[in-house]
Amino acid sequence: QVGLLDLELNQLTKALFLALVALSVVMVTLQGFVGPWYRNLFRFLLLFSYIIPISLRVNLDMGKAAYGWMIMKDDNIPGTVVRTSTIPEELGRLVYLLTDKTGTLTQNEMIFKRLHLGTVSYGTDTMDEIQSHIINSYSQVHSQNSGNSTSSTPSRKPQPSAPKVRKSVSSRIHEAVKAIALCHNVTPVYESRAGVSGETEYAEVDQDFSDENRTYQASSPDEVALVQWTESVGLTLVNRDLTSMQLKTPGGHILTYYILQIFPFTSESKRMGIIVRDESSGEITFYMKGADVAMSTIVQYNDWLEEECGNMAREGLRTLVVAKKSLTEEQYQDFESRYNQAKLSIHDRNLKVAAVVESLEREMELLCLTGVEDQLQADVRPTLEMLRNAGIKIWMLTGDKLETATCIAKSSHLVSRNQDIHIFRPVATRGEAHLELNAFRRKHDCALVISGDSLEVCLKYYEHEFVELACQCPAVVCCRCSPTQKAHIVKLLQHHTGKRTCAIGDGGNDVSMIQAADCGIGIEGKEGKQASLAADFSITQFKHIGRLLMVHGRNSYKRSAALGQFVMHRGLIISTMQAVFSSVFYFASVPLYQGFLMVGYATIYTMFPVFSLVLDQDVKPEMALLYPELYKDLTKGRSLSFKTFLIWVLISIYQGGILMYGALLLFESEFVHVVAISFTALILTELLMVALTIRTWHCLMVVAEFLSLGCYVASLAFLNEYFGDFHVTGSHSLLSLFVSADVAFITTVTFLWKVSAITVVSCLPLYILKYLKRKFSPPSYSKLTS
């Protein structure tokens, strides 16, 4: 994975390569193509090869590793894991954030809120009524089954006096709760006791179903919420294996049901079913629950389901429709034989199996509609507001129904309160899509809510127009989205806008979207670690994304931009000096500095101060979080552009020219000490330029500056022959000089004033220019920091 900053630096490196070739050709041309000119051309290419910053890649990769370490060590976002070492800068350039809803904006902790039976609805404050109905109905069932006439008479006596509606409601509640308690994939788990073997533990559990250690495990938190609710009203799931499950009634009696078939939930079918046989009566029942979209065509005709689903969704509840169908022994045997035959077929097995199951899913009896609430995560509202102020456009992609998604979008302030919402009507044809797009085009500054099916139609016929309109919206909500659609939307945005995208999610269904985005963020949630392991960055809560982008994203991008350009400047300045030196001495292809000095220049003498730029920051973290508007500047990419690159090129040419001409002017009639003077001035200039570039000083930067200076001063004594030993052999008779400088000269006042003079001339004008620029054209953040 390659980040945008790396691609930009690659473009600049290509420009530098062209400059290298051009400079070498100019030198050979000015030489007059004398002798073996092509050999001279290659010598010039080698001499000026420092223009190409080979150390750039190393410095940047080390910098990225440092940013990753800083992110993981940040106490304000504990548990954050960086799983990539290539793209921390992308966090500072994001324009689009595509987020999942469940488990990302919400906690994925479900609470049962509503049970609707068509004529009557029960909320959290009336759950005790359901409980009393369940207790009554199971006590009646038990008294009838016991066959004890004395015990059955009192319980049945008051019944005739009760109204018939009450009796039907009671039986309907009984059926609905039983269906919810049976139609699921939940397994009760009991905490193991120390020192007890598996068998004994199982036996103990078998005897004591009221164990406090019971917890429920399932792939979906919705199912756990439903089973926990049935437990709270009196019908408890106490045991489950592959072939049976056991429920405990309020009276403590155990009911056993044999599992004959189970049809698991899939994102395509949007429903799950189970066929069970009651051990006591032998009755076979087919239970099914699922989304209203899938279930509305399966259940018998009714006039309330659609309306009530809409009402619950507007409250932000996730709805499930529960239905049942009683089967005779013959019906079940016929189904089983056809089902097994379909499972054994070689061709189109899935289609045939689905067709057999669908033959059973007809005219089912609608039992109830359930509503569970998924609460918002902590600080979701301020975080979304911060991202919106930072100029980031947020798209919510969810598999939930339109009303629920709209409700969550409002409650999370993804869509601000005073903002209009355009709900895209369901479209199926090209003409309908055209009309709806025209209606949408007439609206300004309104959020868009669209379903996956309508989106598919729009993208099929009017892809460009739709994306253009959607990108102008402050927020977009796509509901009923499949995982492939989520990834498709990310790719569309990248293709049409060319801007950087970030996807954030918490489950396996978000992996394709996370991997398609330029920067993927995974949340470790209730749905496992698929998303967090597939992502570039893994966080524990949605609110951490604010600091990750505003602080770490900003710093990573700004620091890498400064570091990259400085490393280029370091190579350009020495190539300029070489070019000036060669042109003064009749375009001789002779190296100015010997090998060890060149190695030392890029490593011990300047490496630490230049690399210390990864500790620089222009704005304090608190300021970056308080004023997220500062983030907008980063997305324009002004920290690293051809403009800033050309400024650094001009600085390099100016400084290289001053350093070389200054050293040649001050060598006083004999060609003495030019290497010592120019190289010392070069090192001092580089150290001063790092100081000029830094915006906020860190103690390690000061250490790096003085350490490098100390290393250089120490090496002056040891590398005596490198500074003085300057000789050229061959046909260039005018340059056949041999000079030797000694330590005595380096410690003289003459040496010090000459070096100081050259350094001041090369750096002072830049300091003055920087001061004037900050005074008359200050950056946006300087107003806040002053």
Coordinates of N, CA and C in Angstrom, one line a residue, residues 1-7 9 57 60-69 71 82-93 500 517-520 535-537 556-557 560:
Q1 N 0.8 -1.2 0.0 CA 0.0 0.0 0.0 C 0.9 1.2 0.0
V2 N 0.6 2.1 -1.0 CA 1.4 3.3 -1.1 C 0.6 4.6 -0.8
G3 N 1.1 5.4 0.1 CA 0.3 6.6 0.5 C 0.5 7.7 -0.5
L4 N -0.4 8.7 -0.4 CA -0.3 9.9 -1.4 C 1.0 10.6 -1.3
L5 N 1.5 10.8 0.0 CA 2.8 11.5 0.2 C 3.9 10.8 -0.5
D6 N 3.9 9.5 -0.5 CA 5.0 8.7 -1.2 C 4.9 8.9 -2.7
L7 N 3.7 9.0 -3.2 CA 3.5 9.2 -4.7 C 4.0 10.6 -5.0
L9 N 6.3 12.4 -3.4 CA 7.7 12.4 -3.3 C 8.4 11.7 -4.5
R57 N 14.2 7.5 1.4 CA 13.4 6.3 1.7 C 13.6 5.8 3.2
L60 N 12.3 8.4 5.7 CA 10.8 8.4 5.8 C 10.3 7.1 6.5
D61 N 10.9 6.0 6.1 CA 10.4 4.7 6.8 C 10.7 4.7 8.3
M62 N 11.9 5.2 8.7 CA 12.2 5.3 10.1 C 11.2 6.3 10.8
G63 N 10.9 7.4 10.0 CA 9.9 8.3 10.6 C 8.5 7.7 10.8
K64 N 8.1 6.9 9.8 CA 6.8 6.3 9.9 C 6.7 5.3 11.0
A65 N 7.8 4.6 11.2 CA 7.9 3.7 12.4 C 7.8 4.5 13.7
A66 N 8.4 5.6 13.7 CA 8.3 6.5 14.9 C 6.9 7.0 15.1
Y67 N 6.2 7.4 14.0 CA 4.8 7.8 14.2 C 3.9 6.7 14.7
G68 N 4.1 5.5 14.2 CA 3.3 4.4 14.7 C 3.5 4.1 16.2
W69 N 4.8 4.2 16.6 CA 5.1 4.1 18.0 C 4.4 5.1 18.8
I71 N 1.7 6.8 18.2 CA 0.2 6.6 18.2 C -0.1 5.5 19.2
V82 N -1.3 0.1 15.5 CA -1.0 0.4 14.1 C -0.5 -0.8 13.4
R83 N -1.2 -1.2 12.4 CA -0.9 -2.5 11.7 C -0.2 -2.2 10.3
T84 N 0.2 -1.0 10.1 CA 0.9 -0.6 8.8 C 2.0 0.3 9.1
S85 N 3.1 0.2 8.3 CA 4.2 1.1 8.5 C 4.4 1.9 7.3
T86 N 3.4 2.1 6.5 CA 3.6 2.8 5.2 C 2.7 4.1 5.1
I87 N 1.5 4.1 5.8 CA 0.6 5.2 5.5 C 0.1 6.0 6.7
P88 N 0.9 6.3 7.7 CA 0.4 7.1 8.8 C 0.0 8.6 8.3
E89 N 0.7 9.0 7.2 CA 0.4 10.4 6.7 C -1.0 10.5 6.1
E90 N -1.6 9.4 5.7 CA -2.9 9.4 5.1 C -3.9 9.9 6.1
L91 N -3.7 9.7 7.4 CA -4.6 10.2 8.4 C -4.8 11.7 8.4
G92 N -3.8 12.4 7.8 CA -3.8 13.8 7.8 C -4.4 14.4 6.5
R93 N -4.9 13.5 5.6 CA -5.3 14.1 4.3 C -6.7 13.6 3.9
R500 N -8.8 11.5 -0.7 CA -8.5 10.3 0.1 C -9.7 9.9 0.9
A517 N -10.6 1.1 1.0 CA -10.3 2.6 1.3 C -8.8 2.8 1.3
D518 N -8.5 4.1 1.2 CA -7.1 4.5 1.2 C -6.5 4.2 2.6
C519 N -7.4 4.4 3.6 CA -7.0 4.2 5.0 C -8.1 3.5 5.7
G520 N -7.8 2.3 6.3 CA -8.9 1.5 6.9 C -8.7 1.5 8.4
A535 N -7.7 -4.0 9.1 CA -7.5 -2.6 9.0 C -6.1 -2.2 9.1
D536 N -5.8 -0.9 8.7 CA -4.4 -0.3 8.9 C -4.2 0.1 10.3
F537 N -5.3 0.6 10.9 CA -5.3 1.1 12.3 C -6.5 0.4 13.1
S556 N 1.9 13.5 11.5 CA 2.6 12.6 10.6 C 2.8 13.2 9.2
Y557 N 1.7 13.9 8.7 CA 1.8 14.5 7.3 C 2.8 15.7 7.3
S560 N 6.5 14.4 7.8 CA 7.0 13.7 6.7 C 7.3 14.7 5.5

